[in-house]
PDB file of C-alpha atoms in Angstrom:
ATOM      1  CA  ASP A1347       0.223  -0.018  -0.290  1.00 61.00           C
ATOM      2  CA  GLY A1348       1.141   3.397  -0.551  1.00 68.00           C
ATOM      3  CA  GLY A1349       1.714   5.608   2.189  1.00 90.00           C
ATOM      4  CA  ILE A1350       3.613   8.509   4.439  1.00 93.00           C
ATOM      5  CA  THR A1351       5.222   6.899   7.376  1.00 95.00           C
ATOM      6  CA  GLN A1352       6.788   8.777  10.473  1.00 96.00           C
ATOM      7  CA  SER A1353       8.946   7.410  13.128  1.00 94.00           C
ATOM      8  CA  PRO A1354       9.569   7.030  16.021  1.00 95.00           C
ATOM      9  CA  LYS A1355       5.439   7.676  17.100  1.00 94.00           C
ATOM     10  CA  TYR A1356       6.909   9.583  20.323  1.00 94.00           C
ATOM     11  CA  LEU A1357      10.387  11.038  20.886  1.00 93.00           C
ATOM     12  CA  PHE A1358      11.904  12.255  24.043  1.00 91.00           C
ATOM     13  CA  ARG A1359      14.753  14.963  23.986  1.00 88.00           C
ATOM     14  CA  LYS A1360      16.812  15.873  26.926  1.00 88.00           C
ATOM     15  CA  GLU A1361      18.131  19.537  26.863  1.00 85.00           C
ATOM     16  CA  GLY A1362      20.787  20.189  24.506  1.00 86.00           C
ATOM     17  CA  GLN A1363      20.384  17.241  22.363  1.00 90.00           C
ATOM     18  CA  ASN A1364      19.663  16.884  18.316  1.00 93.00           C
ATOM     19  CA  VAL A1365      16.976  14.765  17.245  1.00 95.00           C
ATOM     20  CA  THR A1366      16.308  13.485  14.164  1.00 96.00           C
ATOM     21  CA  LEU A1367      12.862  12.715  12.958  1.00 97.00           C
ATOM     22  CA  SER A1368      11.928   9.993   9.850  1.00 98.00           C
ATOM     23  CA  CYS A1369       9.683  10.756   6.997  1.00 98.00           C
ATOM     24  CA  GLU A1370       9.590   8.311   3.957  1.00 97.00           C
ATOM     25  CA  GLN A1371       6.808   8.110   1.689  1.00 96.00           C
ATOM     26  CA  ASN A1372       6.561   5.754  -1.196  1.00 94.00           C
ATOM     27  CA  LEU A1373       3.838   7.562  -3.199  1.00 91.00           C
ATOM     28  CA  ASN A1374       6.302   8.714  -5.714  1.00 91.00           C
ATOM     29  CA  HIS A1375       5.542  12.626  -5.115  1.00 91.00           C
ATOM     30  CA  ASP A1376       8.130  15.218  -5.581  1.00 91.00           C
ATOM     31  CA  ALA A1377       7.380  17.283  -2.872  1.00 92.00           C
ATOM     32  CA  MET A1378       7.551  17.085   0.802  1.00 95.00           C
ATOM     33  CA  TYR A1379       7.018  19.395   3.624  1.00 95.00           C
ATOM     34  CA  TRP A1380       7.036  19.122   7.376  1.00 97.00           C
ATOM     35  CA  TYR A1381       4.879  20.790  10.048  1.00 95.00           C
ATOM     36  CA  ARG A1382       4.443  21.604  13.641  1.00 96.00           C
ATOM     37  CA  GLN A1383       1.277  21.232  15.089  1.00 94.00           C
ATOM     38  CA  ASP A1384       0.653  23.334  18.950  1.00 92.00           C
ATOM     39  CA  PRO A1385      -2.615  22.811  20.834  1.00 85.00           C
ATOM     40  CA  GLY A1386      -5.046  25.343  19.803  1.00 80.00           C
ATOM     41  CA  GLN A1387      -3.150  26.603  16.851  1.00 84.00           C
ATOM     42  CA  GLY A1388      -3.290  25.560  12.832  1.00 86.00           C
ATOM     43  CA  LEU A1389      -0.562  23.566  11.142  1.00 92.00           C
ATOM     44  CA  ARG A1390       2.408  25.777  10.854  1.00 94.00           C
ATOM     45  CA  LEU A1391       5.313  25.065   8.046  1.00 94.00           C
ATOM     46  CA  ILE A1392       9.062  24.290   9.090  1.00 96.00           C
ATOM     47  CA  TYR A1393      10.340  22.963   5.775  1.00 96.00           C
ATOM     48  CA  TYR A1394       9.049  21.862   2.438  1.00 95.00           C
ATOM     49  CA  SER A1395      11.106  20.274  -0.235  1.00 95.00           C
ATOM     50  CA  GLN A1396      10.049  19.993  -4.125  1.00 92.00           C
ATOM     51  CA  ILE A1397      12.547  18.380  -5.571  1.00 93.00           C
ATOM     52  CA  VAL A1398      15.825  16.070  -4.528  1.00 95.00           C
ATOM     53  CA  ASN A1399      18.837  18.059  -2.999  1.00 96.00           C
ATOM     54  CA  ASP A1400      16.731  21.202  -2.717  1.00 95.00           C
ATOM     55  CA  PHE A1401      14.244  22.555  -0.087  1.00 96.00           C
ATOM     56  CA  GLN A1402      13.139  25.690   1.317  1.00 95.00           C
ATOM     57  CA  LYS A1403      12.319  27.324   4.691  1.00 95.00           C
ATOM     58  CA  GLY A1404       8.943  28.202   6.376  1.00 93.00           C
ATOM     59  CA  ASP A1405       7.409  30.029   8.399  1.00 90.00           C
ATOM     60  CA  ILE A1406       9.259  28.561  11.667  1.00 95.00           C
ATOM     61  CA  ALA A1407      12.653  27.163  10.537  1.00 96.00           C
ATOM     62  CA  GLU A1408      15.000  28.374  13.241  1.00 96.00           C
ATOM     63  CA  GLY A1409      16.321  25.320  15.156  1.00 95.00           C
ATOM     64  CA  TYR A1410      15.337  22.778  12.398  1.00 97.00           C
ATOM     65  CA  SER A1411      17.209  21.443   9.605  1.00 97.00           C
ATOM     66  CA  VAL A1412      16.105  19.021   6.943  1.00 98.00           C
ATOM     67  CA  SER A1413      17.661  17.230   3.940  1.00 97.00           C
ATOM     68  CA  ARG A1414      16.516  15.404   0.380  1.00 98.00           C
ATOM     69  CA  GLU A1415      18.791  13.278  -0.719  1.00 97.00           C
ATOM     70  CA  LYS A1416      16.274  10.664  -1.981  1.00 97.00           C
ATOM     71  CA  LYS A1417      12.936  11.549  -3.393  1.00 96.00           C
ATOM     72  CA  GLU A1418      10.949   9.244  -0.870  1.00 97.00           C
ATOM     73  CA  SER A1419      12.933  10.049   2.544  1.00 98.00           C
ATOM     74  CA  PHE A1420      12.967  14.271   4.128  1.00 98.00           C
ATOM     75  CA  PRO A1421      14.399  13.907   7.700  1.00 98.00           C
ATOM     76  CA  LEU A1422      13.721  16.286  10.127  1.00 98.00           C
ATOM     77  CA  THR A1423      16.195  17.052  12.596  1.00 97.00           C
ATOM     78  CA  VAL A1424      15.410  19.317  16.062  1.00 96.00           C
ATOM     79  CA  THR A1425      18.700  20.763  16.731  1.00 94.00           C
ATOM     80  CA  SER A1426      19.641  22.476  20.534  1.00 89.00           C
ATOM     81  CA  ALA A1427      18.971  25.571  18.998  1.00 87.00           C
ATOM     82  CA  GLN A1428      15.115  24.858  18.894  1.00 88.00           C
ATOM     83  CA  LYS A1429      14.089  26.536  22.626  1.00 86.00           C
ATOM     84  CA  ASN A1430      10.838  25.133  22.516  1.00 90.00           C
ATOM     85  CA  PRO A1431      10.337  22.144  20.623  1.00 92.00           C
ATOM     86  CA  THR A1432       7.677  20.066  22.677  1.00 94.00           C
ATOM     87  CA  ALA A1433       5.037  19.785  19.823  1.00 95.00           C
ATOM     88  CA  PHE A1434       3.701  17.259  17.403  1.00 95.00           C
ATOM     89  CA  TYR A1435       5.039  16.818  13.958  1.00 96.00           C
ATOM     90  CA  LEU A1436       3.768  16.302  10.636  1.00 95.00           C
ATOM     91  CA  CYS A1437       5.264  15.094   7.513  1.00 96.00           C
ATOM     92  CA  ALA A1438       3.212  15.408   4.358  1.00 93.00           C
ATOM     93  CA  SER A1439       3.475  14.487   0.500  1.00 92.00           C
ATOM     94  CA  LYS A1440       1.938  15.939  -2.628  1.00 88.00           C
ATOM     95  CA  ASP A1441       2.209  15.041  -6.080  1.00 83.00           C
ATOM     96  CA  LEU A1442       3.000  18.417  -8.108  1.00 77.00           C
ATOM     97  CA  ARG A1443       1.332  16.716 -11.493  1.00 73.00           C
ATOM     98  CA  GLY A1444      -1.686  16.580  -9.657  1.00 62.00           C
ATOM     99  CA  ALA A1445      -1.365  20.395  -8.990  1.00 54.00           C
ATOM    100  CA  ILE A1446      -1.149  20.914 -12.480  1.00 51.00           C
ATOM    101  CA  VAL A1447      -4.430  19.210 -13.397  1.00 48.00           C
ATOM    102  CA  GLY A1448      -6.183  20.716 -10.547  1.00 47.00           C
ATOM    103  CA  THR A1449      -6.601  17.422  -8.525  1.00 50.00           C
ATOM    104  CA  GLY A1450      -3.205  17.382  -6.107  1.00 58.00           C
ATOM    105  CA  GLY A1451      -3.202  17.721  -2.152  1.00 76.00           C
ATOM    106  CA  GLN A1452      -1.383  17.150   0.573  1.00 83.00           C
ATOM    107  CA  PHE A1453      -1.457  13.581   2.165  1.00 87.00           C
ATOM    108  CA  PHE A1454       0.230  12.991   5.846  1.00 91.00           C
ATOM    109  CA  GLY A1455       1.775  10.815   8.067  1.00 93.00           C
ATOM    110  CA  PRO A1456       0.314   9.172  11.122  1.00 93.00           C
ATOM    111  CA  GLY A1457       2.665  12.529  13.116  1.00 95.00           C
ATOM    112  CA  THR A1458       5.686  12.021  15.852  1.00 96.00           C
ATOM    113  CA  ARG A1459       5.020  13.516  19.147  1.00 95.00           C
ATOM    114  CA  LEU A1460       8.202  14.946  20.390  1.00 95.00           C
ATOM    115  CA  THR A1461       8.379  15.852  24.349  1.00 94.00           C
ATOM    116  CA  VAL A1462      11.671  17.792  25.667  1.00 89.00           C
ATOM    117  CA  LEU A1463      12.364  15.905  29.421  1.00 84.00           C
TER     118      LEU A1463
ATOM    119  CA  LYS B 142      -1.663  38.379   4.491  1.00 87.00           C
ATOM    120  CA  GLN B 143      -3.637  35.509   4.107  1.00 91.00           C
ATOM    121  CA  GLU B 144      -5.549  34.842   7.453  1.00 93.00           C
ATOM    122  CA  VAL B 145      -7.958  31.390   8.075  1.00 95.00           C
ATOM    123  CA  THR B 146     -10.276  31.451  10.833  1.00 96.00           C
ATOM    124  CA  GLN B 147     -12.603  28.812  11.400  1.00 97.00           C
ATOM    125  CA  ILE B 148     -15.401  29.142  14.554  1.00 93.00           C
ATOM    126  CA  PRO B 149     -16.121  27.960  16.988  1.00 92.00           C
ATOM    127  CA  ALA B 150     -13.232  26.451  17.922  1.00 94.00           C
ATOM    128  CA  ALA B 151     -15.549  23.277  19.837  1.00 96.00           C
ATOM    129  CA  LEU B 152     -18.804  21.733  18.936  1.00 95.00           C
ATOM    130  CA  SER B 153     -20.923  18.963  20.683  1.00 97.00           C
ATOM    131  CA  VAL B 154     -24.078  18.068  19.037  1.00 96.00           C
ATOM    132  CA  PRO B 155     -26.482  14.990  19.325  1.00 97.00           C
ATOM    133  CA  GLU B 156     -26.175  11.946  16.932  1.00 97.00           C
ATOM    134  CA  GLY B 157     -28.170  12.087  14.225  1.00 97.00           C
ATOM    135  CA  GLU B 158     -28.002  15.794  13.673  1.00 96.00           C
ATOM    136  CA  ASN B 159     -27.128  17.440  10.424  1.00 97.00           C
ATOM    137  CA  LEU B 160     -24.343  20.227  11.108  1.00 96.00           C
ATOM    138  CA  VAL B 161     -22.306  23.409   9.257  1.00 97.00           C
ATOM    139  CA  LEU B 162     -18.434  23.812  10.345  1.00 97.00           C
ATOM    140  CA  ASN B 163     -17.200  27.172   8.927  1.00 97.00           C
ATOM    141  CA  CYS B 164     -13.648  27.937   7.150  1.00 98.00           C
ATOM    142  CA  SER B 165     -13.363  32.269   6.696  1.00 98.00           C
ATOM    143  CA  PHE B 166     -10.467  33.547   5.093  1.00 97.00           C
ATOM    144  CA  THR B 167      -9.384  37.345   4.327  1.00 97.00           C
ATOM    145  CA  ASP B 168      -7.639  36.973   0.918  1.00 94.00           C
ATOM    146  CA  SER B 169     -10.344  35.844  -1.807  1.00 93.00           C
ATOM    147  CA  ALA B 170      -7.640  35.367  -4.611  1.00 92.00           C
ATOM    148  CA  ILE B 171      -7.324  31.423  -3.327  1.00 93.00           C
ATOM    149  CA  TYR B 172      -5.869  28.435  -5.466  1.00 91.00           C
ATOM    150  CA  ASN B 173      -8.097  25.936  -3.731  1.00 91.00           C
ATOM    151  CA  LEU B 174      -9.355  25.017  -0.443  1.00 94.00           C
ATOM    152  CA  GLN B 175      -9.130  21.807   1.452  1.00 94.00           C
ATOM    153  CA  TRP B 176     -10.782  20.582   4.265  1.00 95.00           C
ATOM    154  CA  PHE B 177      -9.366  17.485   6.946  1.00 94.00           C
ATOM    155  CA  ARG B 178     -10.057  15.353   9.607  1.00 95.00           C
ATOM    156  CA  GLN B 179      -7.632  14.814  12.366  1.00 94.00           C
ATOM    157  CA  ASP B 180      -8.413  11.600  15.357  1.00 92.00           C
ATOM    158  CA  PRO B 181      -6.931  12.599  18.360  1.00 87.00           C
ATOM    159  CA  GLY B 182      -2.970  12.065  18.158  1.00 83.00           C
ATOM    160  CA  LYS B 183      -3.169  11.081  14.423  1.00 85.00           C
ATOM    161  CA  GLY B 184      -1.809  12.424  11.279  1.00 87.00           C
ATOM    162  CA  LEU B 185      -4.833  14.175   8.955  1.00 90.00           C
ATOM    163  CA  THR B 186      -6.797  13.001   6.265  1.00 90.00           C
ATOM    164  CA  SER B 187      -8.063  14.569   3.608  1.00 89.00           C
ATOM    165  CA  LEU B 188     -11.951  14.768   3.231  1.00 93.00           C
ATOM    166  CA  LEU B 189     -12.515  17.255   0.362  1.00 93.00           C
ATOM    167  CA  LEU B 190     -10.565  19.777  -1.718  1.00 91.00           C
ATOM    168  CA  ILE B 191     -12.407  22.551  -3.617  1.00 93.00           C
ATOM    169  CA  GLN B 192     -10.764  24.345  -6.679  1.00 91.00           C
ATOM    170  CA  SER B 193     -11.254  28.342  -6.967  1.00 92.00           C
ATOM    171  CA  SER B 194     -13.290  27.693 -10.111  1.00 92.00           C
ATOM    172  CA  GLN B 195     -15.819  25.339  -8.036  1.00 94.00           C
ATOM    173  CA  ARG B 196     -18.712  25.848  -6.249  1.00 95.00           C
ATOM    174  CA  GLU B 197     -18.791  22.545  -3.986  1.00 95.00           C
ATOM    175  CA  GLN B 198     -17.341  18.882  -3.501  1.00 94.00           C
ATOM    176  CA  THR B 199     -19.418  16.239  -1.997  1.00 95.00           C
ATOM    177  CA  SER B 200     -17.905  12.617  -0.517  1.00 93.00           C
ATOM    178  CA  GLY B 201     -20.766  10.859   0.921  1.00 96.00           C
ATOM    179  CA  ARG B 202     -22.544  12.567   3.580  1.00 97.00           C
ATOM    180  CA  LEU B 203     -19.912  15.410   3.450  1.00 97.00           C
ATOM    181  CA  ASN B 204     -20.782  18.430   1.198  1.00 97.00           C
ATOM    182  CA  ALA B 205     -18.028  21.357   1.058  1.00 97.00           C
ATOM    183  CA  SER B 206     -19.006  24.723  -0.226  1.00 97.00           C
ATOM    184  CA  LEU B 207     -16.696  27.851  -1.699  1.00 97.00           C
ATOM    185  CA  ASP B 208     -18.128  31.178  -1.874  1.00 97.00           C
ATOM    186  CA  LYS B 209     -14.759  32.943  -2.848  1.00 94.00           C
ATOM    187  CA  SER B 210     -16.529  36.475  -2.793  1.00 93.00           C
ATOM    188  CA  SER B 211     -17.446  36.209   0.764  1.00 96.00           C
ATOM    189  CA  GLY B 212     -14.022  34.351   1.775  1.00 97.00           C
ATOM    190  CA  ARG B 213     -16.345  31.518   3.294  1.00 97.00           C
ATOM    191  CA  SER B 214     -16.179  27.755   3.178  1.00 98.00           C
ATOM    192  CA  THR B 215     -18.498  25.438   5.022  1.00 98.00           C
ATOM    193  CA  LEU B 216     -18.411  21.686   5.714  1.00 97.00           C
ATOM    194  CA  TYR B 217     -21.892  19.887   5.987  1.00 97.00           C
ATOM    195  CA  ILE B 218     -21.765  16.735   7.857  1.00 97.00           C
ATOM    196  CA  ALA B 219     -25.221  14.952   7.571  1.00 98.00           C
ATOM    197  CA  ALA B 220     -26.824  12.369   9.816  1.00 97.00           C
ATOM    198  CA  SER B 221     -23.716  12.855  12.273  1.00 97.00           C
ATOM    199  CA  GLN B 222     -22.363   9.543  14.066  1.00 97.00           C
ATOM    200  CA  PRO B 223     -20.119   9.338  16.846  1.00 96.00           C
ATOM    201  CA  GLY B 224     -17.588   7.995  14.681  1.00 96.00           C
ATOM    202  CA  ASP B 225     -17.052  11.885  13.329  1.00 97.00           C
ATOM    203  CA  SER B 226     -15.936  13.025  16.150  1.00 97.00           C
ATOM    204  CA  ALA B 227     -12.638  14.380  15.639  1.00 97.00           C
ATOM    205  CA  THR B 228     -10.749  18.134  14.844  1.00 96.00           C
ATOM    206  CA  TYR B 229     -11.787  19.244  11.183  1.00 97.00           C
ATOM    207  CA  LEU B 230      -9.162  21.733   9.909  1.00 96.00           C
ATOM    208  CA  CYS B 231      -9.069  23.739   6.542  1.00 96.00           C
ATOM    209  CA  ALA B 232      -6.039  25.147   4.596  1.00 94.00           C
ATOM    210  CA  VAL B 233      -6.020  27.274   1.665  1.00 94.00           C
ATOM    211  CA  GLN B 234      -3.149  27.666  -0.836  1.00 90.00           C
ATOM    212  CA  MET B 235      -2.947  30.678  -2.539  1.00 88.00           C
ATOM    213  CA  ASP B 236      -1.476  29.312  -5.997  1.00 80.00           C
ATOM    214  CA  SER B 237      -0.471  26.072  -7.205  1.00 70.00           C
ATOM    215  CA  ASN B 238       3.281  26.467  -5.794  1.00 68.00           C
ATOM    216  CA  TYR B 239       2.358  28.066  -2.851  1.00 72.00           C
ATOM    217  CA  GLN B 240       2.086  26.277   0.915  1.00 81.00           C
ATOM    218  CA  LEU B 241      -1.294  25.660   2.855  1.00 88.00           C
ATOM    219  CA  ILE B 242      -2.391  28.172   5.247  1.00 91.00           C
ATOM    220  CA  TRP B 243      -4.303  27.252   8.006  1.00 94.00           C
ATOM    221  CA  GLY B 244      -7.059  27.416  10.368  1.00 95.00           C
ATOM    222  CA  ALA B 245      -7.107  26.225  13.713  1.00 94.00           C
ATOM    223  CA  GLY B 246      -9.899  23.577  13.359  1.00 96.00           C
ATOM    224  CA  THR B 247     -12.720  23.191  14.988  1.00 97.00           C
ATOM    225  CA  LYS B 248     -13.112  20.138  17.178  1.00 96.00           C
ATOM    226  CA  LEU B 249     -16.584  18.129  16.834  1.00 97.00           C
ATOM    227  CA  ILE B 250     -17.935  15.599  19.515  1.00 97.00           C
ATOM    228  CA  ILE B 251     -20.981  13.825  18.626  1.00 97.00           C
ATOM    229  CA  LYS B 252     -22.750  12.808  21.536  1.00 96.00           C
ATOM    230  CA  PRO B 253     -24.344   9.062  20.884  1.00 92.00           C
TER     231      PRO B 253
END
């Protein structure tokens, strides 16, 4: 079955540590996205990538880093510079060709809940 | 700057009722609008996507309408069921290469 997987489901980080959240998709989608979700707020875009080896900052990129070495993978690293990283992190992908013909939409993974101890 | 608002933040209704969730946006020049469902602690599931040229989309008991001129979209749920309990989010896209702009969601509880 095609879809998006995120791991781990729960992640705990100590102060000063870097942690990496995994996102993999087998939908052959060109674009991938990372969002942060906090209670009572809309999703906020951290980073996105529309092609391998290229990515763009979103609204809240500070303290985060990404890589896109393969089309199917878009890992997110939460660095120690991110002062308030406790949140629910969602990865999404999108078929940009679908956007051209007017049928595209974003598909989401199940999320990773990160807690700072 | 586009802003998306969903009111109310929470809604509780008895099972079987028809209900409407609201989404408003400040800039009417949108490319599309999408409704999502999120179950607690889970990812998002896309429900309906309405292109800017469309007025409505239907899927089963769900009907989403779009009125660009007034900056509003509604999600109509017919004959609500306890399994419809979830948070419903709307998001707009300003052009095909632009990011989604999200509302904060409406938490819906259907009481048996």
